[in-house]
Structure formats: structure tokens, C-alpha cells
mmCIF file of C-alpha atoms in Angstrom:
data_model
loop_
_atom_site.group_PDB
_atom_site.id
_atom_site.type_symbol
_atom_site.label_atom_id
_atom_site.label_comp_id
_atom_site.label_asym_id
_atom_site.label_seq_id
_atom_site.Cartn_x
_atom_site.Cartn_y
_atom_site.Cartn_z
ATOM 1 C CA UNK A 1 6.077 26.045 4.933
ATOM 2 C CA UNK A 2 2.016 25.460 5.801
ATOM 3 C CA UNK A 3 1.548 22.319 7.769
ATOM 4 C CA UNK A 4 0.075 21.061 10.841
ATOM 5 C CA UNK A 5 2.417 20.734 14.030
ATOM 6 C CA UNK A 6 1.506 18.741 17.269
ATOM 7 C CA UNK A 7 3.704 19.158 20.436
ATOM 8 C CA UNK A 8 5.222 16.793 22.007
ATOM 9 C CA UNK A 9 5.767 14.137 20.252
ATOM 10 C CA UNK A 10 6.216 11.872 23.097
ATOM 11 C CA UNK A 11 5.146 12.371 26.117
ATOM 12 C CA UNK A 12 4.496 11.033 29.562
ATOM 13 C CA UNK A 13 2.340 11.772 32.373
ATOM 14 C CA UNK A 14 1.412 10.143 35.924
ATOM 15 C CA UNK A 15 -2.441 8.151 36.264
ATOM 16 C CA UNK A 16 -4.649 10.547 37.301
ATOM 17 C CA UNK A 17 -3.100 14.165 35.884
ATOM 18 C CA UNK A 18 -4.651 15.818 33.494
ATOM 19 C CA UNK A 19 -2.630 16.854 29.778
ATOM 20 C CA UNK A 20 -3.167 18.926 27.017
ATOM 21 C CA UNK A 21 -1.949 17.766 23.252
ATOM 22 C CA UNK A 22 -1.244 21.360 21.298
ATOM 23 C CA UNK A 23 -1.895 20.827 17.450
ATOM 24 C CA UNK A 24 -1.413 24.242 15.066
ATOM 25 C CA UNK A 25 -2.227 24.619 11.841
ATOM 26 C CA UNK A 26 -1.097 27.420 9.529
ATOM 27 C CA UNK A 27 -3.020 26.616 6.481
ATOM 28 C CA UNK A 28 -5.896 28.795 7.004
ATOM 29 C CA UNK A 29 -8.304 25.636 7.121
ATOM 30 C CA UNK A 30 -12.017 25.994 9.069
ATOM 31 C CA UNK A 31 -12.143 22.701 10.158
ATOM 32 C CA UNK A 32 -10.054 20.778 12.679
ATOM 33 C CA UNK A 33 -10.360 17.041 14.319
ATOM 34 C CA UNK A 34 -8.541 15.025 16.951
ATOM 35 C CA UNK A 35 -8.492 11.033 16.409
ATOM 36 C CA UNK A 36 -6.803 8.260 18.496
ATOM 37 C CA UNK A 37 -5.094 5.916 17.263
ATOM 38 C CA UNK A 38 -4.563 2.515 18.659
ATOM 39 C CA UNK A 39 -2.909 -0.581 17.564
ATOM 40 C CA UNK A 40 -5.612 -2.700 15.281
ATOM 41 C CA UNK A 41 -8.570 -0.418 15.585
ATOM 42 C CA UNK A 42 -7.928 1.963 12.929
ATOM 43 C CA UNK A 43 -8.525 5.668 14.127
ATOM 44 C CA UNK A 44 -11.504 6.906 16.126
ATOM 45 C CA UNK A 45 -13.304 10.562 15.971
ATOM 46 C CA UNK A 46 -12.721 12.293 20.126
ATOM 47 C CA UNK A 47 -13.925 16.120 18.843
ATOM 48 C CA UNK A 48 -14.485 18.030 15.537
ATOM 49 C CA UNK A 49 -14.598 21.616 15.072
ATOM 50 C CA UNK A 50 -15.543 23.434 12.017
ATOM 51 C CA UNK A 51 -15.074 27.175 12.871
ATOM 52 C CA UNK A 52 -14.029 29.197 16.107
ATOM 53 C CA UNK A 53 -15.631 29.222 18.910
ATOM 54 C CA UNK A 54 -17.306 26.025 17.476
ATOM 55 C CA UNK A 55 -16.707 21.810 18.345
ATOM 56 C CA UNK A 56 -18.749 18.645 18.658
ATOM 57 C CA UNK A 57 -18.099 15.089 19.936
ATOM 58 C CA UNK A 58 -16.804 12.674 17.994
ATOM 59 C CA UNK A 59 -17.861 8.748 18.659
ATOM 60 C CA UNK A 60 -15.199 9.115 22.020
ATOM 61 C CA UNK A 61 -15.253 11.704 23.325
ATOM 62 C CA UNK A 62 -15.918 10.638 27.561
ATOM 63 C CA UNK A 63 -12.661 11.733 29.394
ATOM 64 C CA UNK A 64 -11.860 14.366 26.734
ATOM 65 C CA UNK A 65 -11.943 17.969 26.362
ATOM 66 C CA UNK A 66 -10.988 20.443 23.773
ATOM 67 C CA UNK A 67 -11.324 24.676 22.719
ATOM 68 C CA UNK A 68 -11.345 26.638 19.734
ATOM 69 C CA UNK A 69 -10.347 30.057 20.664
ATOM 70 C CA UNK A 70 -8.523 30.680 17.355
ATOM 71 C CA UNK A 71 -8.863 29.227 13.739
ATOM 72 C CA UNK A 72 -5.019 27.974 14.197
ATOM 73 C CA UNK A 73 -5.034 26.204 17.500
ATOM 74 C CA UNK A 74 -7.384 23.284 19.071
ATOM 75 C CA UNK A 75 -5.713 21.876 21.937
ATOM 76 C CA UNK A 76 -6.937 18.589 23.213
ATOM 77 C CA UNK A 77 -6.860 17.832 27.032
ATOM 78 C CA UNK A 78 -7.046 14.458 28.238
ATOM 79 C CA UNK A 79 -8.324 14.552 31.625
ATOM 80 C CA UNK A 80 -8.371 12.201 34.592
ATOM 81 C CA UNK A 81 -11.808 10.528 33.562
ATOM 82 C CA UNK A 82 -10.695 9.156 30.863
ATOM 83 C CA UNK A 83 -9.796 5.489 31.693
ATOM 84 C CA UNK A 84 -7.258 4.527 29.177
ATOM 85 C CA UNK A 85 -5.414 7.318 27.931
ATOM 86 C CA UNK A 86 -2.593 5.716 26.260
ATOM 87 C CA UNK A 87 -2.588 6.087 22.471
ATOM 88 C CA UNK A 88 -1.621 7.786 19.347
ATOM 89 C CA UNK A 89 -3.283 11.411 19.153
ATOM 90 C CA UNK A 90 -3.803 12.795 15.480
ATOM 91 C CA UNK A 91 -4.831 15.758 15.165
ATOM 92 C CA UNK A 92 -6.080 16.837 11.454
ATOM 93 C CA UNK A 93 -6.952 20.138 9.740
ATOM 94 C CA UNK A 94 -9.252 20.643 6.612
ATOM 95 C CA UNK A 95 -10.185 24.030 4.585
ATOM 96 C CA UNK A 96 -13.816 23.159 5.229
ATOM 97 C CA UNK A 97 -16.134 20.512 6.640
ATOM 98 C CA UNK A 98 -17.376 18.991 3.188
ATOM 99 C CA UNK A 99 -16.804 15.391 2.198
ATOM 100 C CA UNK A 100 -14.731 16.927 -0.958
ATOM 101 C CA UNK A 101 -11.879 18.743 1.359
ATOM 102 C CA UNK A 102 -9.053 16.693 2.043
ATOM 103 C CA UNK A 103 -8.274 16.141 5.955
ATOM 104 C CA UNK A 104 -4.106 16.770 6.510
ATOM 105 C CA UNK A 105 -2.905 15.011 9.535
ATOM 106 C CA UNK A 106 -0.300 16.232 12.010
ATOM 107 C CA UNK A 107 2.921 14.097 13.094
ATOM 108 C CA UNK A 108 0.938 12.858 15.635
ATOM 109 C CA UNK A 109 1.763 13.088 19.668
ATOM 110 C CA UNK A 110 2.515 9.424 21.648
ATOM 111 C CA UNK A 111 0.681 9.761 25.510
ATOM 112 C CA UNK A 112 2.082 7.288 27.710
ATOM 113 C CA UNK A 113 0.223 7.421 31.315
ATOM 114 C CA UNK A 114 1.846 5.324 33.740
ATOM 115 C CA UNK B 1 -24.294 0.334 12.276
ATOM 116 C CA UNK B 2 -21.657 1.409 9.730
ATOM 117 C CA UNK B 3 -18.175 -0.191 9.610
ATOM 118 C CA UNK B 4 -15.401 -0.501 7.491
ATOM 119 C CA UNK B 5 -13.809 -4.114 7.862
ATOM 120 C CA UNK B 6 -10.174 -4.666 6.266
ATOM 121 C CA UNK B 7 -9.445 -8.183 6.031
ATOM 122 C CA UNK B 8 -5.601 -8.581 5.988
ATOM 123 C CA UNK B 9 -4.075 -7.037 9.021
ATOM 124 C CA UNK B 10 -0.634 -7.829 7.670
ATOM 125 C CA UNK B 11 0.186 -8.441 4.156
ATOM 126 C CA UNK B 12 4.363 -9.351 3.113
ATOM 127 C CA UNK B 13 5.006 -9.061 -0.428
ATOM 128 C CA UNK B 14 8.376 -9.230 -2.369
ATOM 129 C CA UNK B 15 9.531 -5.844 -3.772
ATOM 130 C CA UNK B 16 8.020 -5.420 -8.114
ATOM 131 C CA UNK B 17 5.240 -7.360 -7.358
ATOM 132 C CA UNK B 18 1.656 -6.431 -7.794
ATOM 133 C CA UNK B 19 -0.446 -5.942 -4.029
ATOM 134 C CA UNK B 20 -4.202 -5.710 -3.600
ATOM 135 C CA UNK B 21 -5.213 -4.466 -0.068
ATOM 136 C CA UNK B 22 -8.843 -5.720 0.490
ATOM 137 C CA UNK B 23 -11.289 -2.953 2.201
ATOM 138 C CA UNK B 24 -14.798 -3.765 2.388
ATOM 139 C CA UNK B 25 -17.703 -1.337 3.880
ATOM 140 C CA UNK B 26 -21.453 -1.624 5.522
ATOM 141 C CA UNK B 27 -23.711 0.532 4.273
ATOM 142 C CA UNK B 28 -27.108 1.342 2.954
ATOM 143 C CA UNK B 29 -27.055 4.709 2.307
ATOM 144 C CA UNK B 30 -24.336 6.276 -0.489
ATOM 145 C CA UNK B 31 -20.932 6.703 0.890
ATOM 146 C CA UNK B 32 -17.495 8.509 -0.096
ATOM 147 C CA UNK B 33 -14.195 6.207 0.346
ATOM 148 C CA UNK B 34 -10.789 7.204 1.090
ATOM 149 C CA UNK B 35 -7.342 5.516 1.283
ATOM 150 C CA UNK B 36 -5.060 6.346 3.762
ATOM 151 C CA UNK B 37 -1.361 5.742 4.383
ATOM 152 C CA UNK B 38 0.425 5.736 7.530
ATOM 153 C CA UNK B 39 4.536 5.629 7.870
ATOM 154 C CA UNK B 40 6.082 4.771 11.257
ATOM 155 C CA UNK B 41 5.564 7.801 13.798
ATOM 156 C CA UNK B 42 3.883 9.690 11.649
ATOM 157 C CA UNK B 43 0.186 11.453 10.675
ATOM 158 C CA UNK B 44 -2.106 9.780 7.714
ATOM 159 C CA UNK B 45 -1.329 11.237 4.003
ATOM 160 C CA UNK B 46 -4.312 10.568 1.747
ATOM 161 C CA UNK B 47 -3.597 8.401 -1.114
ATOM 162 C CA UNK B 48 -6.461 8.266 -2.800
ATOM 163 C CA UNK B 49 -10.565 9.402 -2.699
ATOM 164 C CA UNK B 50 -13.552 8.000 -4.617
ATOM 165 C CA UNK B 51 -16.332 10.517 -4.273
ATOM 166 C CA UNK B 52 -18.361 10.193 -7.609
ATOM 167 C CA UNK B 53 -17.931 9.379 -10.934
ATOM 168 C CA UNK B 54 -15.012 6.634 -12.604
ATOM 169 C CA UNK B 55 -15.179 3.862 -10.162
ATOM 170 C CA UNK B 56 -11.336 3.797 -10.723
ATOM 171 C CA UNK B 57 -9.842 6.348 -8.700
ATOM 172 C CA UNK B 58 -5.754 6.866 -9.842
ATOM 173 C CA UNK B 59 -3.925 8.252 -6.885
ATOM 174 C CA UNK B 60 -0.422 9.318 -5.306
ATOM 175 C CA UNK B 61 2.561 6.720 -5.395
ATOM 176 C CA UNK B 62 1.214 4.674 -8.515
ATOM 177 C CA UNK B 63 -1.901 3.604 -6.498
ATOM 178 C CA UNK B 64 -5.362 3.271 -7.502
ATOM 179 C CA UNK B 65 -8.741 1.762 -6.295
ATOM 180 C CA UNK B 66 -11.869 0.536 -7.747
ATOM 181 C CA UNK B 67 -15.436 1.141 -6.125
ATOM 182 C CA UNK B 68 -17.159 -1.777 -6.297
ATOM 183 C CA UNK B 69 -20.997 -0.743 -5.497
ATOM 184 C CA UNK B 70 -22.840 -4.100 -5.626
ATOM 185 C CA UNK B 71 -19.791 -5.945 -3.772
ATOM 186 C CA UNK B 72 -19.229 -2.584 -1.390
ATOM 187 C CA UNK B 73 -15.847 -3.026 -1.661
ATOM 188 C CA UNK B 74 -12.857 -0.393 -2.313
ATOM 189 C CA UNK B 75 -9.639 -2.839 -3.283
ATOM 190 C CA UNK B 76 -6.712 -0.785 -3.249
ATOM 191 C CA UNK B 77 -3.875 -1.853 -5.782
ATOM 192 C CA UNK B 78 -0.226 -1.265 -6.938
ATOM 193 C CA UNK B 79 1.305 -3.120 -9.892
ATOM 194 C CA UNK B 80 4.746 -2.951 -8.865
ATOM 195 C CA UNK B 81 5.454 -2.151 -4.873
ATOM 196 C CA UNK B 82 8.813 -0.433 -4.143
ATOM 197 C CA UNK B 83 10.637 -1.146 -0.637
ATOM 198 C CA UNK B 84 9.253 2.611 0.564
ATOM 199 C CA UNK B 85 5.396 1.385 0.244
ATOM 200 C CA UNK B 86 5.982 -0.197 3.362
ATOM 201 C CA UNK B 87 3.266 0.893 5.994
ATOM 202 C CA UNK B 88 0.377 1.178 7.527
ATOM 203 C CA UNK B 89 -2.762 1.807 5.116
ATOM 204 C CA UNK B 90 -6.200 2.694 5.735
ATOM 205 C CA UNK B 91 -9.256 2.345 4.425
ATOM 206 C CA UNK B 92 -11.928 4.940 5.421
ATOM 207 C CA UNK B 93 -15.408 5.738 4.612
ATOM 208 C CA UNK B 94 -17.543 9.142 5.306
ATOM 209 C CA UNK B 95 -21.223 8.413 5.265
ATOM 210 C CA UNK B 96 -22.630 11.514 6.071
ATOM 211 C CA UNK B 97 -23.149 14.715 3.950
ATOM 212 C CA UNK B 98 -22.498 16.713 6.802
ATOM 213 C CA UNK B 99 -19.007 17.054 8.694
ATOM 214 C CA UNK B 100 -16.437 14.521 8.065
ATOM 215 C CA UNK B 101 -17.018 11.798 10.164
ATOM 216 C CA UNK B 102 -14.535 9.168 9.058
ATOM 217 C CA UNK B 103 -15.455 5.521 9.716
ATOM 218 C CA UNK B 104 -11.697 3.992 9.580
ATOM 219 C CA UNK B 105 -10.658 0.011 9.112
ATOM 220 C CA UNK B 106 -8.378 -1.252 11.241
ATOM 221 C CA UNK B 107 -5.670 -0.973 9.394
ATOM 222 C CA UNK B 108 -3.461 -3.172 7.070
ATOM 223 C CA UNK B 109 0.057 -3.570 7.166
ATOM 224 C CA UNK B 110 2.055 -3.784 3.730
ATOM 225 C CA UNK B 111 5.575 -5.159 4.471
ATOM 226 C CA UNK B 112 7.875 -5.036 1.026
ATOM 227 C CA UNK B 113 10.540 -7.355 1.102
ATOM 228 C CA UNK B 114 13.426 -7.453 -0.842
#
């Protein structure tokens, strides 16, 4: 079954540590993205990457930091800098980076900082 | 700047009956629009894309949408809503030929009642 998987899909941390959202994709897509998500705003771009070894910054990306080691995996750490933390993380896969490829979205992971 | 402005940020609607969720962009330059849906706790599935050609785009669910250049709109209707369309959907808009740099609304919530 191909699909995108993000782990945990709650999860809490103390102000001022820093945490790392996993996303995996096993659909052999280039291209992967991390958006937050919160409530009214729609989503927002924090980091794109379209091939290993590869990533920009999206429109957020200040507190935020992310690698692409391997096509399947681009964690996202949210560090200490980054003010407010609490969101929804989605973290979306695509076969390439053209406007005509379809972005999947993971389950999404819930950060609660308190 | 670009921006993708959804009017309705919550729209109730009793179950058969037709729904048009408004979405309305700023832009000069050509653009590609996207609908998104959202359930509770989970990622975006893409509903439907207009990238060229018909200006009414048929998609997943018994959706479609009409591109409306002149108006820069992208309405997004059902003619019959079923208890299960309830959700979260998006409107989103990719302005540049390069990447996939989704401007997103801020959502709209559809709530079918029975």
C-alpha cells in the first residue's frame, strides 16, 4: 500500500525543546513539502524539496529546519526559535515539482508545546 | 501580493441540496487552481484542478468548478450534498511555473445536515 505516513500523530513537547515531525513516503515521488496548518488561515509553505540532498524555504520557514538525506524521508524539526509552534503539520509528497503533479498529503502530526 | 480569499468560513446546508463554495483569487499573472478537501484529523485529498482548457473542471465525489477568468473566481459546486461531504475545503492557487508554491484560502467549512 504506497502512501505517505507522518509519526506521531499527536504529540507534546515542553517550551523551549526542540522536535522533529518524521513524514515517509513510499511512492517514489521527487518532491516533498511541509505546511502548517492553523485554524482559519488555510495552510502555509515552511520548506520544499524537490530531489535529495535538495530544499528551499517556504513563506515560514524562521524557527524551522528540515533534511533530505533520502528520496523517502524529510523530517521537519521545529526548534526553540520558533515562537509559536503549536499547529497542524502536513507534510505532502509529489512525483515531481510541476504545477501538473498532484501533491498527496500525509495524516498530518498535531504539536502541542506547552 | 497574491491571495486567495474564501468568503464563507462556515457554510450549513441540509443533506440533497445543491452547495456552491465561493473562492476568489488576486492575480495578474496566469494561475492554476485547485480544490482541496480536508476530513477531521486528517491530510488534504485533492478534489479537483483547473490547469488549462474547459473552464469546467468535473472532479472526485460529484464535484466540479468553473474558472471564471474576468471575475477570478473558482466556485466550487455539488448538486446534491450527502451527510459524508462534511468538511473542511480548500481553495488553492499556484502562481508560479516553477515549484509548487500553493497560495491556500482559509478554508470553508461545509456542515450537511440531515
Amino acid at each position: 500500500d504506497g502512501g505517505i505516513t507522518q509519526s506521531p500523530k499527536y504529540l507534546f513537547r515542553k517550551e523551549g525543546q526542540n522536535v522533529t515531525l518524521s513524514c515517509e513516503q513510499n511512492l517514489n515521488h521527487d518532491a516533498m513539502y511541509w505546511y502548517r496548518q492553523d485554524p482559519g488561515q488555510g495552510l502555509r509553505l515552511i520548506y520544499y524539496s524537490q530531489i535529495v540532498n535538495d530544499f528551499q524555504k517556504g513563506d515560514i520557514a524562521e524557527g524551522y529546519s528540515v533534511s533530505r538525506e533520502k528520496k523517502e524521508s524529510f523530517p521537519l524539526t521545529v526548534t526553540s526559535a520558533q515562537k509559536n509552534p503549536t499547529a497542524f503539520y502536513l507534510c505532502a509528497s509529489s512525483i515531481g515539482g510541476r504545477v501538473t503533479d498532484t501533491q498527496y498529503f500525509g495524516p498530518g502530526t498535531r504539536l502541542t508545546v506547552l | 501580493a497574491q491571495s486567495v480569499t474564501q468568503l464563507d468560513s462556515q457554510v450549513p446546508v441540509f443533506e440533497e441540496a445543491p452547495v456552491e463554495l465561493r473562492c476568489n483569487y488576486s492575480s495578474s499573472v496566469s494561475v492554476y487552481l485547485f480544490w482541496y478537501v480536508q476530513y477531521p484529523n486528517q491530510g488534504l485529498q485533492l478534489l479537483l484542478k483547473y490547469l488549462s482548457g474547459s473552464t469546467l473542471v468535473k472532479g472526485i465525489n460529484g464535484f466540479e468548478a468553473e474558472f471564471n477568468k474576468s471575475q477570478t473566481s473558482f466556485h466550487l459546486r455539488k448538486p446534491s450534498v450527502h451527510i459524508s461531504d462534511t468538511a473542511e475545503y480548500f481553495c488553492a492557487v499556484i502562481m508560479d511555473n516553477y515549484g509548487q508554491n500553493f497560495v491556500f484560502g482559509p478554508g470553508t467549512r461545509l456542515s450537511v445536515l440531515p
